[in-house]
């Protein structure tokens, strides 16, 4: 008899965890061995061996307080390479999909997937097989292309490139702050650095600069 696939659920919304636990508990061959409301709590539980057993697969939310899904995935995959992480989120942003994959997530799923699709992703992750629908795969491809199109000679950091692309899309500092989950003060610092590195005077010129370079 095959052992159950052990699953941990990491999400800061109680009702999401309840729903996921219900879906998983109804599926033969799967069992929930732990839950956490943020990435740091999940990592601490694994390190402290406070769970009944280590999970085989973790369903990881992307945006959470204390430590987000990408940061937690990096820690967990470095410390526990045998655990497979599925990023389960409402966000379909090229940069986030790329960051999630680079952090070690085996799959990137949207919370709009059906319970059958999620179960399939868990079973596939357990076997070491990634699962991404067409929409996510296309976002990943765009993310890789956008990064490769930004020349290194501009001397921009990965975060500065993200901010620049959002400026080019007409996003305000507040929009950028909410989208990248950083403070407005941090956004302003990145904008100042971009102006200095690109030798420009204002964000309008930054947007024009990015478009002329063909980055957006």
PDB file of C-alpha atoms in Angstrom:
ATOM      1  CA  UNK A   1       0.000   0.000   0.000  1.00  0.00           C
ATOM      2  CA  UNK A   2       1.402   3.402  -0.996  1.00  0.00           C
ATOM      3  CA  UNK A   3       1.917   5.926   1.819  1.00  0.00           C
ATOM      4  CA  UNK A   4      -0.210   9.052   1.909  1.00  0.00           C
ATOM      5  CA  UNK A   5       1.185  12.203   0.339  1.00  0.00           C
ATOM      6  CA  UNK A   6       1.685  14.594   3.250  1.00  0.00           C
ATOM      7  CA  UNK A   7       0.658  18.200   2.591  1.00  0.00           C
ATOM      8  CA  UNK A   8       1.218  21.470   4.456  1.00  0.00           C
ATOM      9  CA  UNK A   9      -0.956  24.525   3.801  1.00  0.00           C
ATOM     10  CA  UNK A  10       0.564  28.007   4.165  1.00  0.00           C
ATOM     11  CA  UNK A  11      -1.857  30.911   3.735  1.00  0.00           C
ATOM     12  CA  UNK A  12      -2.707  33.953   5.834  1.00  0.00           C
ATOM     13  CA  UNK A  13      -6.462  33.593   5.276  1.00  0.00           C
ATOM     14  CA  UNK A  14      -8.211  31.175   7.642  1.00  0.00           C
ATOM     15  CA  UNK A  15     -11.034  30.399   5.232  1.00  0.00           C
ATOM     16  CA  UNK A  16      -8.607  29.532   2.447  1.00  0.00           C
ATOM     17  CA  UNK A  17      -6.829  27.075   4.720  1.00  0.00           C
ATOM     18  CA  UNK A  18     -10.153  25.565   5.796  1.00  0.00           C
ATOM     19  CA  UNK A  19     -11.248  25.128   2.184  1.00  0.00           C
ATOM     20  CA  UNK A  20      -7.959  23.589   1.094  1.00  0.00           C
ATOM     21  CA  UNK A  21      -7.891  21.272   4.084  1.00  0.00           C
ATOM     22  CA  UNK A  22     -11.410  20.099   3.247  1.00  0.00           C
ATOM     23  CA  UNK A  23     -10.556  19.396  -0.401  1.00  0.00           C
ATOM     24  CA  UNK A  24      -7.392  17.530   0.481  1.00  0.00           C
ATOM     25  CA  UNK A  25      -8.918  15.513   3.330  1.00  0.00           C
ATOM     26  CA  UNK A  26     -11.590  14.155   1.000  1.00  0.00           C
ATOM     27  CA  UNK A  27      -8.997  12.804  -1.419  1.00  0.00           C
ATOM     28  CA  UNK A  28      -7.737   9.257  -0.746  1.00  0.00           C
ATOM     29  CA  UNK A  29      -3.959   9.125  -0.502  1.00  0.00           C
ATOM     30  CA  UNK A  30      -3.509  12.689   0.721  1.00  0.00           C
ATOM     31  CA  UNK A  31      -3.329  14.048   4.257  1.00  0.00           C
ATOM     32  CA  UNK A  32      -2.731  17.469   5.784  1.00  0.00           C
ATOM     33  CA  UNK A  33       0.086  17.367   8.340  1.00  0.00           C
ATOM     34  CA  UNK A  34       0.419  21.080   9.084  1.00  0.00           C
ATOM     35  CA  UNK A  35      -0.732  24.632   8.508  1.00  0.00           C
ATOM     36  CA  UNK A  36       0.796  28.088   8.882  1.00  0.00           C
ATOM     37  CA  UNK A  37      -0.436  31.643   8.417  1.00  0.00           C
ATOM     38  CA  UNK A  38       2.851  32.997   7.040  1.00  0.00           C
ATOM     39  CA  UNK A  39       6.108  31.821   5.545  1.00  0.00           C
ATOM     40  CA  UNK A  40       8.192  32.335   8.654  1.00  0.00           C
ATOM     41  CA  UNK A  41       5.838  30.245  10.768  1.00  0.00           C
ATOM     42  CA  UNK A  42       5.947  27.471   8.179  1.00  0.00           C
ATOM     43  CA  UNK A  43       9.751  27.445   8.103  1.00  0.00           C
ATOM     44  CA  UNK A  44       9.980  27.547  11.908  1.00  0.00           C
ATOM     45  CA  UNK A  45       7.647  24.564  12.238  1.00  0.00           C
ATOM     46  CA  UNK A  46       9.773  22.581   9.815  1.00  0.00           C
ATOM     47  CA  UNK A  47      13.019  23.524  11.579  1.00  0.00           C
ATOM     48  CA  UNK A  48      11.616  22.810  15.034  1.00  0.00           C
ATOM     49  CA  UNK A  49      10.175  19.473  13.868  1.00  0.00           C
ATOM     50  CA  UNK A  50       6.880  20.412  15.504  1.00  0.00           C
ATOM     51  CA  UNK A  51       4.767  18.693  12.832  1.00  0.00           C
ATOM     52  CA  UNK A  52       3.723  15.028  13.024  1.00  0.00           C
ATOM     53  CA  UNK A  53       5.956  14.470  10.007  1.00  0.00           C
ATOM     54  CA  UNK A  54       7.631  16.525   7.314  1.00  0.00           C
ATOM     55  CA  UNK A  55       5.320  17.352   4.410  1.00  0.00           C
ATOM     56  CA  UNK A  56       6.036  16.035   0.940  1.00  0.00           C
ATOM     57  CA  UNK A  57       4.297  19.007  -0.666  1.00  0.00           C
ATOM     58  CA  UNK A  58       3.602  22.546   0.561  1.00  0.00           C
ATOM     59  CA  UNK A  59       0.826  24.722  -0.850  1.00  0.00           C
ATOM     60  CA  UNK A  60       2.319  28.195  -0.477  1.00  0.00           C
ATOM     61  CA  UNK A  61       0.468  31.496  -0.745  1.00  0.00           C
ATOM     62  CA  UNK A  62       2.389  34.292  -2.451  1.00  0.00           C
ATOM     63  CA  UNK A  63       1.514  37.369  -0.380  1.00  0.00           C
ATOM     64  CA  UNK A  64       1.646  36.986   3.399  1.00  0.00           C
ATOM     65  CA  UNK A  65       2.822  39.064   6.370  1.00  0.00           C
ATOM     66  CA  UNK A  66       6.167  38.501   8.150  1.00  0.00           C
ATOM     67  CA  UNK A  67       7.625  36.404   5.299  1.00  0.00           C
ATOM     68  CA  UNK A  68       6.025  36.057   1.885  1.00  0.00           C
ATOM     69  CA  UNK A  69       5.770  32.933  -0.225  1.00  0.00           C
ATOM     70  CA  UNK A  70       8.842  33.606  -2.342  1.00  0.00           C
ATOM     71  CA  UNK A  71      11.080  34.246   0.663  1.00  0.00           C
ATOM     72  CA  UNK A  72       9.727  31.180   2.464  1.00  0.00           C
ATOM     73  CA  UNK A  73      10.129  28.990  -0.604  1.00  0.00           C
ATOM     74  CA  UNK A  74      13.796  29.960  -0.908  1.00  0.00           C
ATOM     75  CA  UNK A  75      14.434  29.072   2.736  1.00  0.00           C
ATOM     76  CA  UNK A  76      12.516  25.811   2.609  1.00  0.00           C
ATOM     77  CA  UNK A  77      13.976  24.589  -0.684  1.00  0.00           C
ATOM     78  CA  UNK A  78      17.502  25.340   0.536  1.00  0.00           C
ATOM     79  CA  UNK A  79      17.008  23.630   3.890  1.00  0.00           C
ATOM     80  CA  UNK A  80      14.598  20.860   2.855  1.00  0.00           C
ATOM     81  CA  UNK A  81      15.234  20.082  -0.827  1.00  0.00           C
ATOM     82  CA  UNK A  82      13.076  16.966  -0.624  1.00  0.00           C
ATOM     83  CA  UNK A  83       9.942  19.087  -0.029  1.00  0.00           C
ATOM     84  CA  UNK A  84       8.108  20.248  -3.150  1.00  0.00           C
ATOM     85  CA  UNK A  85       6.504  23.695  -3.041  1.00  0.00           C
ATOM     86  CA  UNK A  86       3.483  24.695  -5.117  1.00  0.00           C
ATOM     87  CA  UNK A  87       2.871  28.442  -5.241  1.00  0.00           C
ATOM     88  CA  UNK A  88      -0.895  28.924  -4.946  1.00  0.00           C
ATOM     89  CA  UNK A  89      -1.957  32.526  -5.477  1.00  0.00           C
ATOM     90  CA  UNK A  90      -4.424  34.954  -7.017  1.00  0.00           C
ATOM     91  CA  UNK A  91      -1.652  36.896  -8.779  1.00  0.00           C
ATOM     92  CA  UNK A  92      -0.574  36.300 -12.361  1.00  0.00           C
ATOM     93  CA  UNK A  93       2.338  38.695 -12.823  1.00  0.00           C
ATOM     94  CA  UNK A  94       5.284  37.841 -15.028  1.00  0.00           C
ATOM     95  CA  UNK A  95       7.857  38.927 -12.448  1.00  0.00           C
ATOM     96  CA  UNK A  96       6.167  36.991  -9.633  1.00  0.00           C
ATOM     97  CA  UNK A  97       5.877  33.786 -11.654  1.00  0.00           C
ATOM     98  CA  UNK A  98       9.554  34.040 -12.573  1.00  0.00           C
ATOM     99  CA  UNK A  99      10.582  34.795  -8.972  1.00  0.00           C
ATOM    100  CA  UNK A 100       8.536  31.865  -7.679  1.00  0.00           C
ATOM    101  CA  UNK A 101      10.149  29.412 -10.078  1.00  0.00           C
ATOM    102  CA  UNK A 102      13.617  30.778  -9.345  1.00  0.00           C
ATOM    103  CA  UNK A 103      12.982  30.470  -5.606  1.00  0.00           C
ATOM    104  CA  UNK A 104      12.410  26.746  -6.060  1.00  0.00           C
ATOM    105  CA  UNK A 105       8.657  26.314  -6.510  1.00  0.00           C
ATOM    106  CA  UNK A 106       7.918  23.297  -8.686  1.00  0.00           C
ATOM    107  CA  UNK A 107       4.538  24.645  -9.826  1.00  0.00           C
ATOM    108  CA  UNK A 108       2.636  27.926  -9.890  1.00  0.00           C
ATOM    109  CA  UNK A 109      -1.147  27.627  -9.599  1.00  0.00           C
ATOM    110  CA  UNK A 110      -3.919  30.199  -9.487  1.00  0.00           C
ATOM    111  CA  UNK A 111      -6.541  29.951  -6.766  1.00  0.00           C
ATOM    112  CA  UNK A 112      -9.186  29.778  -9.483  1.00  0.00           C
ATOM    113  CA  UNK A 113      -8.171  26.191 -10.321  1.00  0.00           C
ATOM    114  CA  UNK A 114     -10.629  23.402  -9.623  1.00  0.00           C
ATOM    115  CA  UNK A 115     -10.125  20.999  -6.741  1.00  0.00           C
ATOM    116  CA  UNK A 116      -9.340  18.226  -9.242  1.00  0.00           C
ATOM    117  CA  UNK A 117      -6.634  20.357 -10.875  1.00  0.00           C
ATOM    118  CA  UNK A 118      -5.111  21.144  -7.500  1.00  0.00           C
ATOM    119  CA  UNK A 119      -5.087  17.491  -6.453  1.00  0.00           C
ATOM    120  CA  UNK A 120      -3.414  16.619  -9.760  1.00  0.00           C
ATOM    121  CA  UNK A 121      -0.762  19.296  -9.126  1.00  0.00           C
ATOM    122  CA  UNK A 122      -0.068  17.906  -5.647  1.00  0.00           C
ATOM    123  CA  UNK A 123       0.262  14.350  -6.943  1.00  0.00           C
ATOM    124  CA  UNK A 124       2.487  15.532  -9.784  1.00  0.00           C
ATOM    125  CA  UNK A 125       4.689  17.586  -7.441  1.00  0.00           C
ATOM    126  CA  UNK A 126       5.138  14.521  -5.243  1.00  0.00           C
ATOM    127  CA  UNK A 127       6.517  12.722  -8.312  1.00  0.00           C
ATOM    128  CA  UNK A 128       8.733  15.687  -9.145  1.00  0.00           C
ATOM    129  CA  UNK A 129       6.646  16.845 -12.105  1.00  0.00           C
ATOM    130  CA  UNK A 130       5.768  20.555 -12.505  1.00  0.00           C
ATOM    131  CA  UNK A 131       2.254  21.603 -13.462  1.00  0.00           C
ATOM    132  CA  UNK A 132       1.421  24.997 -14.958  1.00  0.00           C
ATOM    133  CA  UNK A 133      -1.526  25.896 -17.134  1.00  0.00           C
ATOM    134  CA  UNK A 134      -1.108  27.763 -20.418  1.00  0.00           C
ATOM    135  CA  UNK A 135      -1.788  31.152 -18.817  1.00  0.00           C
ATOM    136  CA  UNK A 136       0.955  30.691 -16.215  1.00  0.00           C
ATOM    137  CA  UNK A 137       3.418  29.260 -18.735  1.00  0.00           C
ATOM    138  CA  UNK A 138       2.918  32.281 -20.971  1.00  0.00           C
ATOM    139  CA  UNK A 139       3.453  34.640 -18.021  1.00  0.00           C
ATOM    140  CA  UNK A 140       6.676  32.811 -17.169  1.00  0.00           C
ATOM    141  CA  UNK A 141       7.876  33.117 -20.755  1.00  0.00           C
ATOM    142  CA  UNK A 142       7.098  36.842 -20.801  1.00  0.00           C
ATOM    143  CA  UNK A 143       8.916  37.302 -17.505  1.00  0.00           C
ATOM    144  CA  UNK A 144      12.026  35.603 -18.824  1.00  0.00           C
ATOM    145  CA  UNK A 145      11.877  37.630 -22.037  1.00  0.00           C
ATOM    146  CA  UNK A 146      11.433  40.930 -20.208  1.00  0.00           C
ATOM    147  CA  UNK A 147      14.403  40.219 -18.010  1.00  0.00           C
ATOM    148  CA  UNK A 148      16.629  39.214 -20.903  1.00  0.00           C
ATOM    149  CA  UNK A 149      15.669  42.353 -22.810  1.00  0.00           C
ATOM    150  CA  UNK A 150      16.888  44.636 -20.018  1.00  0.00           C
ATOM    151  CA  UNK A 151      20.588  45.202 -20.720  1.00  0.00           C
ATOM    152  CA  UNK A 152      23.040  44.771 -17.884  1.00  0.00           C
ATOM    153  CA  UNK A 153      24.993  47.879 -18.962  1.00  0.00           C
ATOM    154  CA  UNK A 154      22.200  50.048 -17.566  1.00  0.00           C
ATOM    155  CA  UNK A 155      23.368  48.882 -14.139  1.00  0.00           C
ATOM    156  CA  UNK A 156      19.836  48.360 -12.838  1.00  0.00           C
ATOM    157  CA  UNK A 157      18.991  45.943 -10.055  1.00  0.00           C
ATOM    158  CA  UNK A 158      16.188  43.401 -10.532  1.00  0.00           C
ATOM    159  CA  UNK A 159      13.885  45.496  -8.329  1.00  0.00           C
ATOM    160  CA  UNK A 160      14.741  48.702 -10.201  1.00  0.00           C
ATOM    161  CA  UNK A 161      13.841  46.971 -13.455  1.00  0.00           C
ATOM    162  CA  UNK A 162      10.482  45.940 -11.992  1.00  0.00           C
ATOM    163  CA  UNK A 163       9.791  49.502 -10.866  1.00  0.00           C
ATOM    164  CA  UNK A 164      10.815  50.892 -14.251  1.00  0.00           C
ATOM    165  CA  UNK A 165       8.473  48.548 -16.123  1.00  0.00           C
ATOM    166  CA  UNK A 166       5.589  49.565 -13.861  1.00  0.00           C
ATOM    167  CA  UNK A 167       6.375  53.250 -14.348  1.00  0.00           C
ATOM    168  CA  UNK A 168       6.279  52.622 -18.095  1.00  0.00           C
ATOM    169  CA  UNK A 169       2.818  51.111 -17.625  1.00  0.00           C
ATOM    170  CA  UNK A 170       1.688  54.391 -16.071  1.00  0.00           C
ATOM    171  CA  UNK A 171       1.550  53.129 -12.484  1.00  0.00           C
ATOM    172  CA  UNK A 172       1.754  55.649  -9.630  1.00  0.00           C
ATOM    173  CA  UNK A 173       4.078  55.226  -6.650  1.00  0.00           C
ATOM    174  CA  UNK A 174       1.106  53.980  -4.640  1.00  0.00           C
ATOM    175  CA  UNK A 175       0.223  51.431  -7.343  1.00  0.00           C
ATOM    176  CA  UNK A 176       3.819  50.222  -7.489  1.00  0.00           C
ATOM    177  CA  UNK A 177       3.978  50.009  -3.702  1.00  0.00           C
ATOM    178  CA  UNK A 178       0.874  47.804  -3.595  1.00  0.00           C
ATOM    179  CA  UNK A 179       1.898  45.648  -6.544  1.00  0.00           C
ATOM    180  CA  UNK A 180       5.435  44.944  -5.310  1.00  0.00           C
ATOM    181  CA  UNK A 181       4.499  44.908  -1.601  1.00  0.00           C
ATOM    182  CA  UNK A 182       7.048  47.541  -0.667  1.00  0.00           C
ATOM    183  CA  UNK A 183       6.621  50.917   1.039  1.00  0.00           C
ATOM    184  CA  UNK A 184       6.013  54.107  -0.914  1.00  0.00           C
ATOM    185  CA  UNK A 185       9.241  55.453   0.574  1.00  0.00           C
ATOM    186  CA  UNK A 186      11.111  52.498  -0.931  1.00  0.00           C
ATOM    187  CA  UNK A 187       9.430  53.090  -4.291  1.00  0.00           C
ATOM    188  CA  UNK A 188      10.567  56.732  -4.214  1.00  0.00           C
ATOM    189  CA  UNK A 189      14.126  55.602  -3.484  1.00  0.00           C
ATOM    190  CA  UNK A 190      14.044  53.255  -6.486  1.00  0.00           C
ATOM    191  CA  UNK A 191      12.657  56.037  -8.702  1.00  0.00           C
ATOM    192  CA  UNK A 192      15.440  58.388  -7.578  1.00  0.00           C
ATOM    193  CA  UNK A 193      18.050  55.722  -8.326  1.00  0.00           C
ATOM    194  CA  UNK A 194      16.516  55.100 -11.749  1.00  0.00           C
ATOM    195  CA  UNK A 195      16.599  58.798 -12.609  1.00  0.00           C
ATOM    196  CA  UNK A 196      20.238  58.995 -11.586  1.00  0.00           C
ATOM    197  CA  UNK A 197      21.337  55.814 -13.419  1.00  0.00           C
ATOM    198  CA  UNK A 198      19.402  56.653 -16.596  1.00  0.00           C
ATOM    199  CA  UNK A 199      20.447  60.309 -16.384  1.00  0.00           C
ATOM    200  CA  UNK A 200      16.867  61.565 -16.678  1.00  0.00           C
ATOM    201  CA  UNK A 201      14.852  64.256 -14.916  1.00  0.00           C
ATOM    202  CA  UNK A 202      11.417  62.798 -14.196  1.00  0.00           C
ATOM    203  CA  UNK A 203       9.268  59.643 -14.311  1.00  0.00           C
ATOM    204  CA  UNK A 204       7.687  60.669 -17.630  1.00  0.00           C
ATOM    205  CA  UNK A 205      11.120  60.569 -19.198  1.00  0.00           C
ATOM    206  CA  UNK A 206      11.698  57.196 -17.547  1.00  0.00           C
ATOM    207  CA  UNK A 207       8.512  55.827 -19.143  1.00  0.00           C
ATOM    208  CA  UNK A 208       9.514  57.182 -22.570  1.00  0.00           C
ATOM    209  CA  UNK A 209      13.031  55.799 -22.079  1.00  0.00           C
ATOM    210  CA  UNK A 210      11.688  52.295 -21.338  1.00  0.00           C
ATOM    211  CA  UNK A 211       9.376  52.380 -24.356  1.00  0.00           C
ATOM    212  CA  UNK A 212      12.114  53.592 -26.687  1.00  0.00           C
ATOM    213  CA  UNK A 213      14.348  50.771 -25.472  1.00  0.00           C
ATOM    214  CA  UNK A 214      11.562  48.346 -26.368  1.00  0.00           C
ATOM    215  CA  UNK A 215      11.358  46.981 -22.847  1.00  0.00           C
ATOM    216  CA  UNK A 216       7.553  47.309 -22.696  1.00  0.00           C
TER     217      UNK A 216
END
